[in-house]
Coordinates of N, CA, C and O in Angstrom, one line a residue:
E27 N 9.2 15.6 -10.2 CA 8.4 14.8 -11.2 C 7.9 13.6 -10.4 O 8.6 12.9 -9.7
V28 N 6.6 13.3 -10.6 CA 6.0 12.2 -9.9 C 6.4 10.9 -10.7 O 6.4 10.8 -11.9
Q29 N 6.8 9.9 -9.9 CA 7.2 8.6 -10.4 C 6.6 7.5 -9.6 O 6.6 7.6 -8.3
L30 N 6.0 6.5 -10.2 CA 5.5 5.4 -9.6 C 6.0 4.2 -10.3 O 5.9 4.0 -11.5
V31 N 6.7 3.3 -9.6 CA 7.4 2.2 -10.2 C 7.0 0.9 -9.5 O 7.3 0.7 -8.3
E32 N 6.2 0.1 -10.2 CA 5.7 -1.2 -9.7 C 6.8 -2.3 -9.8 O 7.6 -2.3 -10.8
S33 N 6.7 -3.3 -9.0 CA 7.5 -4.5 -9.0 C 6.9 -5.6 -8.3 O 5.9 -5.4 -7.6
G34 N 7.4 -6.8 -8.5 CA 6.9 -8.0 -7.8 C 6.0 -8.9 -8.6 O 5.6 -9.9 -8.1
G35 N 5.7 -8.5 -9.8 CA 4.9 -9.4 -10.6 C 5.7 -10.6 -11.1 O 6.9 -10.8 -10.9
G36 N 4.9 -11.5 -11.7 CA 5.6 -12.8 -12.2 C 4.6 -13.8 -12.5 O 3.4 -13.6 -12.6
L37 N 5.1 -15.0 -12.7 CA 4.3 -16.2 -13.0 C 4.1 -17.0 -11.8 O 5.1 -17.3 -11.1
V38 N 2.8 -17.3 -11.4 CA 2.5 -18.1 -10.2 C 1.4 -19.1 -10.5 O 0.6 -18.8 -11.4
Q39 N 1.4 -20.2 -9.8 CA 0.4 -21.2 -10.0 C -0.9 -20.8 -9.3 O -0.8 -20.1 -8.3
P40 N -2.0 -21.3 -9.8 CA -3.3 -21.0 -9.1 C -3.1 -21.4 -7.6 O -2.6 -22.5 -7.3
G41 N -3.7 -20.6 -6.7 CA -3.6 -20.8 -5.3 C -2.3 -20.2 -4.7 O -2.2 -20.2 -3.4
G42 N -1.4 -19.7 -5.5 CA -0.2 -19.2 -5.0 C -0.4 -17.7 -4.6 O -1.5 -17.1 -4.6
S43 N 0.8 -17.1 -4.2 CA 0.8 -15.7 -3.7 C 1.9 -14.9 -4.3 O 2.9 -15.4 -4.8
L44 N 1.6 -13.6 -4.4 CA 2.6 -12.6 -4.8 C 2.4 -11.4 -4.0 O 1.3 -11.1 -3.6
R45 N 3.5 -10.6 -3.9 CA 3.4 -9.3 -3.2 C 3.9 -8.3 -4.2 O 5.1 -8.3 -4.6
L46 N 3.0 -7.3 -4.6 CA 3.4 -6.3 -5.5 C 3.8 -5.1 -4.6 O 3.3 -4.8 -3.5
S47 N 4.8 -4.3 -5.1 CA 5.2 -3.1 -4.5 C 5.2 -1.9 -5.5 O 5.3 -2.1 -6.7
C48 N 4.9 -0.7 -5.0 CA 4.9 0.5 -5.8 C 5.8 1.5 -5.1 O 5.3 2.0 -4.1
A49 N 6.9 1.8 -5.7 CA 7.8 2.8 -5.1 C 7.4 4.2 -5.6 O 7.4 4.4 -6.9
A50 N 7.1 5.1 -4.8 CA 6.7 6.5 -5.2 C 7.7 7.5 -4.9 O 8.5 7.4 -3.9
S51 N 7.8 8.5 -5.8 CA 8.7 9.6 -5.6 C 8.2 10.9 -6.3 O 7.3 10.8 -7.1
G52 N 8.7 12.0 -5.9 CA 8.3 13.3 -6.5 C 7.1 13.9 -5.9 O 6.6 15.0 -6.5
F53 N 6.5 13.4 -4.8 CA 5.4 14.0 -4.2 C 5.4 13.5 -2.7 O 6.1 12.6 -2.4
T54 N 4.6 14.2 -1.9 CA 4.5 13.8 -0.5 C 3.6 12.6 -0.4 O 2.3 12.8 -0.2
F55 N 4.1 11.4 -0.4 CA 3.4 10.2 -0.5 C 2.3 10.1 0.6 O 1.2 9.7 0.3
S56 N 2.7 10.4 1.8 CA 1.7 10.2 2.9 C 0.5 11.1 2.8 O -0.5 10.8 3.5
S57 N 0.5 12.1 1.9 CA -0.7 13.0 1.8 C -1.7 12.6 0.8 O -2.7 13.3 0.6
Y58 N -1.5 11.5 0.1 CA -2.3 11.2 -1.0 C -2.9 9.7 -0.9 O -2.2 8.8 -0.5
S59 N -4.1 9.6 -1.4 CA -4.6 8.2 -1.6 C -3.9 7.5 -2.7 O -3.4 8.1 -3.6
M60 N -3.9 6.2 -2.6 CA -3.3 5.4 -3.6 C -4.2 4.2 -3.9 O -5.0 3.7 -3.1
S61 N -4.1 3.7 -5.1 CA -4.9 2.5 -5.5 C -4.1 1.6 -6.4 O -3.0 1.9 -6.9
W62 N -4.6 0.4 -6.5 CA -4.2 -0.6 -7.5 C -5.3 -0.8 -8.5 O -6.5 -1.0 -8.1
V63 N -4.9 -0.8 -9.7 CA -5.8 -1.0 -10.9 C -5.2 -2.1 -11.8 O -4.0 -2.1 -11.9
R64 N -6.0 -2.9 -12.4 CA -5.5 -3.9 -13.3 C -6.2 -3.9 -14.6 O -7.3 -3.5 -14.8
Q65 N -5.5 -4.5 -15.6 CA -6.0 -4.7 -16.9 C -5.7 -6.1 -17.4 O -4.5 -6.4 -17.7
A66 N -6.7 -6.9 -17.6 CA -6.5 -8.2 -18.1 C -6.5 -8.2 -19.6 O -6.9 -7.2 -20.2
P67 N -5.9 -9.2 -20.2 CA -5.7 -9.2 -21.7 C -7.1 -9.0 -22.4 O -8.0 -9.7 -22.1
G68 N -7.1 -8.0 -23.3 CA -8.3 -7.8 -24.0 C -9.5 -7.1 -23.3 O -10.6 -7.0 -23.8
K69 N -9.2 -6.7 -22.1 CA -10.3 -6.1 -21.3 C -9.9 -4.7 -20.8 O -8.8 -4.3 -21.0
G70 N -10.9 -4.0 -20.3 CA -10.7 -2.6 -19.8 C -10.0 -2.6 -18.4 O -9.8 -3.7 -17.8
L71 N -9.8 -1.4 -17.9 CA -9.2 -1.3 -16.6 C -10.2 -1.7 -15.5 O -11.4 -1.4 -15.6
E72 N -9.7 -2.3 -14.5 CA -10.5 -2.7 -13.3 C -9.9 -2.2 -12.1 O -8.8 -2.6 -11.8
W73 N -10.6 -1.4 -11.3 CA -10.1 -1.0 -10.0 C -10.1 -2.2 -9.1 O -11.0 -3.0 -9.0
V74 N -9.0 -2.3 -8.3 CA -8.8 -3.5 -7.5 C -8.9 -3.1 -6.0 O -9.6 -3.8 -5.3
S75 N -8.2 -2.1 -5.6 CA -8.2 -1.7 -4.2 C -7.7 -0.3 -4.0 O -6.9 0.2 -4.8
G76 N -8.1 0.3 -2.9 CA -7.6 1.7 -2.7 C -7.4 1.9 -1.2 O -8.1 1.3 -0.3
I77 N -6.5 2.8 -0.9 CA -6.2 3.2 0.5 C -6.0 4.7 0.6 O -5.3 5.3 -0.2
F78 N -6.7 5.3 1.6 CA -6.6 6.7 1.7 C -5.3 7.1 2.4 O -4.6 6.2 2.9
S79 N -5.0 8.3 2.5 CA -3.7 8.8 3.0 C -3.4 8.3 4.4 O -2.2 7.9 4.7
G80 N -4.3 8.3 5.2 CA -4.1 7.9 6.6 C -4.0 6.4 6.8 O -3.6 5.9 7.9
G81 N -4.3 5.6 5.8 CA -4.2 4.2 5.9 C -5.3 3.5 6.6 O -5.3 2.3 6.7
I82 N -6.3 4.3 7.0 CA -7.4 3.7 7.8 C -8.6 3.2 6.8 O -9.2 2.2 7.0
S83 N -8.9 4.1 5.9 CA -9.9 3.8 4.9 C -9.4 2.9 3.8 O -8.5 3.4 3.0
I84 N -9.9 1.7 3.7 CA -9.4 0.7 2.7 C -10.6 0.1 2.1 O -11.6 -0.2 2.7
R85 N -10.5 -0.1 0.8 CA -11.6 -0.7 0.0 C -11.1 -1.7 -1.0 O -9.9 -1.6 -1.4
Y86 N -11.9 -2.7 -1.3 CA -11.5 -3.7 -2.3 C -12.7 -4.0 -3.2 O -13.9 -3.9 -2.9
A87 N -12.3 -4.3 -4.4 CA -13.3 -4.8 -5.4 C -13.8 -6.2 -4.9 O -13.1 -6.9 -4.2
D88 N -15.1 -6.5 -5.2 CA -15.6 -7.7 -4.7 C -14.8 -8.9 -5.2 O -14.8 -10.0 -4.6
S89 N -14.2 -8.8 -6.4 CA -13.5 -9.9 -7.0 C -12.3 -10.3 -6.3 O -11.8 -11.4 -6.5
V90 N -11.8 -9.4 -5.4 CA -10.5 -9.7 -4.7 C -10.7 -9.7 -3.2 O -9.7 -10.0 -2.5
K91 N -11.8 -9.3 -2.7 CA -12.1 -9.2 -1.3 C -11.8 -10.5 -0.6 O -12.3 -11.6 -1.0
G92 N -11.1 -10.5 0.5 CA -10.7 -11.7 1.3 C -9.5 -12.4 0.8 O -9.0 -13.3 1.4
R93 N -9.0 -12.0 -0.4 CA -7.8 -12.6 -0.9 C -6.6 -11.6 -1.1 O -5.4 -12.0 -0.9
F94 N -6.9 -10.4 -1.3 CA -5.9 -9.4 -1.5 C -5.9 -8.4 -0.3 O -6.9 -8.1 0.3
T95 N -4.7 -7.9 0.0 CA -4.5 -6.9 1.1 C -3.7 -5.8 0.6 O -2.5 -6.0 0.2
I96 N -4.2 -4.6 0.7 CA -3.5 -3.4 0.3 C -2.9 -2.8 1.6 O -3.5 -2.8 2.7
S97 N -1.7 -2.2 1.5 CA -1.1 -1.5 2.6 C -0.1 -0.5 2.1 O 0.2 -0.5 0.9
R98 N 0.3 0.4 3.0 CA 1.3 1.4 2.6 C 2.2 1.7 3.7 O 1.9 1.5 4.9
D99 N 3.5 2.0 3.4 CA 4.5 2.4 4.3 C 4.9 3.8 4.0 O 5.7 4.0 3.1
N100 N 4.3 4.7 4.7 CA 4.6 6.1 4.4 C 6.0 6.5 4.6 O 6.5 7.5 4.0
A101 N 6.7 5.8 5.5 CA 8.1 6.1 5.8 C 9.0 5.7 4.6 O 10.1 6.3 4.4
K102 N 8.5 4.7 3.9 CA 9.3 4.2 2.8 C 8.7 4.6 1.4 O 9.2 4.2 0.4
N103 N 7.7 5.4 1.5 CA 7.0 5.9 0.2 C 6.7 4.7 -0.7 O 6.9 4.8 -1.9
T104 N 6.1 3.7 -0.1 CA 5.8 2.5 -0.9 C 4.4 2.0 -0.6 O 4.0 2.0 0.6
L105 N 3.8 1.6 -1.7 CA 2.4 0.9 -1.6 C 2.6 -0.5 -1.9 O 3.4 -0.9 -2.7
Y106 N 1.8 -1.4 -1.2 CA 1.9 -2.8 -1.4 C 0.6 -3.4 -1.8 O -0.5 -2.9 -1.4
L107 N 0.6 -4.6 -2.4 CA -0.6 -5.4 -2.6 C -0.2 -6.8 -2.4 O 0.5 -7.4 -3.2
Q108 N -0.6 -7.4 -1.3 CA -0.4 -8.8 -1.0 C -1.5 -9.6 -1.7 O -2.7 -9.4 -1.3
M109 N -1.2 -10.5 -2.5 CA -2.2 -11.3 -3.3 C -2.1 -12.7 -2.9 O -1.0 -13.3 -3.2
N110 N -3.1 -13.3 -2.3 CA -3.1 -14.7 -1.9 C -4.2 -15.4 -2.7 O -5.1 -14.8 -3.3
S111 N -4.2 -16.7 -2.7 CA -5.2 -17.6 -3.3 C -5.4 -17.1 -4.8 O -6.6 -16.9 -5.2
L112 N -4.4 -16.9 -5.5 CA -4.5 -16.3 -6.8 C -5.3 -17.3 -7.8 O -5.1 -18.5 -7.7
K113 N -6.0 -16.7 -8.7 CA -6.8 -17.4 -9.6 C -6.4 -17.0 -11.1 O -5.8 -15.9 -11.3
P114 N -6.6 -17.9 -12.0 CA -6.3 -17.5 -13.4 C -6.9 -16.2 -13.9 O -6.3 -15.4 -14.6
E115 N -8.1 -15.9 -13.3 CA -8.7 -14.6 -13.7 C -8.1 -13.4 -13.1 O -8.5 -12.3 -13.4
D116 N -7.1 -13.6 -12.2 CA -6.3 -12.5 -11.7 C -5.2 -12.1 -12.6 O -4.5 -11.1 -12.4
T117 N -5.0 -12.8 -13.7 CA -3.9 -12.5 -14.7 C -4.2 -11.2 -15.3 O -5.3 -10.9 -15.8
A118 N -3.2 -10.3 -15.2 CA -3.4 -8.9 -15.7 C -2.1 -8.1 -15.5 O -1.2 -8.6 -14.8
V119 N -2.1 -6.9 -16.1 CA -1.1 -6.0 -15.7 C -1.6 -5.1 -14.6 O -2.7 -4.6 -14.7
Y120 N -0.8 -5.0 -13.5 CA -1.3 -4.3 -12.3 C -0.5 -3.0 -12.3 O 0.7 -2.9 -12.4
Y121 N -1.3 -1.9 -12.1 CA -0.8 -0.6 -12.0 C -1.1 0.0 -10.7 O -2.2 -0.2 -10.1
C122 N -0.2 0.8 -10.1 CA -0.5 1.7 -9.0 C -0.9 3.1 -9.5 O -0.4 3.5 -10.5
A123 N -1.7 3.7 -8.8 CA -2.2 5.0 -9.2 C -2.3 6.0 -8.0 O -2.6 5.6 -6.9
K124 N -1.9 7.2 -8.2 CA -1.9 8.2 -7.2 C -3.2 9.0 -7.2 O -3.6 9.5 -8.3
G125 N -3.8 9.2 -6.1 CA -5.0 10.0 -6.0 C -4.8 11.5 -6.1 O -3.6 11.9 -5.9
R126 N -5.8 12.2 -6.4 CA -5.7 13.7 -6.5 C -5.5 14.4 -5.2 O -5.0 15.5 -5.1
H127 N -6.0 13.7 -4.1 CA -5.7 14.2 -2.7 C -5.9 13.0 -1.8 O -6.0 11.9 -2.2
G128 N -5.8 13.3 -0.5 CA -5.7 12.3 0.5 C -6.9 11.3 0.6 O -6.8 10.2 0.9
G129 N -8.1 11.8 0.2 CA -9.3 11.0 0.2 C -9.9 10.9 -1.1 O -11.1 10.6 -1.2
S130 N -9.2 11.0 -2.2 CA -9.7 11.0 -3.5 C -9.8 9.6 -4.1 O -9.0 8.7 -3.9
N131 N -10.9 9.4 -4.9 CA -11.1 8.2 -5.7 C -10.8 8.5 -7.2 O -11.2 7.7 -8.0
E132 N -10.2 9.6 -7.4 CA -9.8 10.0 -8.8 C -8.3 10.0 -8.8 O -7.6 10.4 -7.8
Y133 N -7.7 9.6 -9.9 CA -6.2 9.4 -10.0 C -5.6 10.3 -11.1 O -6.2 10.4 -12.2
D134 N -4.4 10.8 -10.8 CA -3.8 11.7 -11.8 C -2.4 11.1 -12.3 O -1.9 11.7 -13.3
Y135 N -1.8 10.2 -11.6 CA -0.6 9.6 -12.1 C -0.7 8.1 -12.0 O -1.3 7.5 -11.0
W136 N 0.0 7.4 -12.9 CA 0.0 5.9 -13.0 C 1.4 5.4 -13.2 O 2.2 6.1 -13.8
G137 N 1.7 4.2 -12.7 CA 2.9 3.6 -13.0 C 2.9 2.9 -14.3 O 1.9 3.0 -15.1
Q138 N 4.0 2.2 -14.6 CA 4.1 1.6 -15.9 C 3.5 0.1 -15.9 O 3.4 -0.5 -17.0
G139 N 3.3 -0.3 -14.7 CA 2.6 -1.6 -14.6 C 3.6 -2.8 -14.4 O 4.7 -2.7 -14.8
T140 N 3.1 -3.9 -13.8 CA 3.8 -5.1 -13.6 C 2.9 -6.3 -13.9 O 1.7 -6.3 -13.5
Q141 N 3.4 -7.2 -14.7 CA 2.6 -8.3 -15.2 C 2.5 -9.4 -14.1 O 3.5 -9.8 -13.6
V142 N 1.2 -9.8 -13.9 CA 1.0 -11.0 -13.1 C 0.3 -12.0 -13.9 O -0.8 -11.7 -14.6
T143 N 0.8 -13.2 -14.0 CA 0.3 -14.3 -14.7 C 0.0 -15.5 -13.8 O 1.0 -16.0 -13.1
V144 N -1.2 -15.9 -13.7 CA -1.6 -17.1 -12.9 C -2.0 -18.2 -13.8 O -3.0 -18.2 -14.5
S145 N -1.1 -19.2 -13.8 CA -1.3 -20.3 -14.7 C -0.5 -21.6 -14.2 O 0.5 -21.4 -13.5
S146 N -1.1 -22.7 -14.5 CA -0.4 -24.0 -14.1 C 0.4 -24.5 -15.3 O 1.1 -25.5 -15.2

């Protein structure tokens, strides 16, 4: 059974940092692309960042480019999102998502999400 469990969210002041983690199980993590997607209150899903299976191809939404860093540890079956210089508009539930294959931009499994709130 595929499981994705996010952690690391919380309340942080503007300008602060958080590191999200997504622990994966039930599939060969190293063989699949992974992404972070978020949903702000009252808004739709927004793709944040993605990383292909080899870890070389990485992309970011313009809204987070230069502030967020996605990475993966295939030995630990874990996906990360380092978030720096956080802004109130980054407030959202953050989900990790599993790609359909190593280079896919389509996703078939999602975690339960972790809340990130940026507020003074």
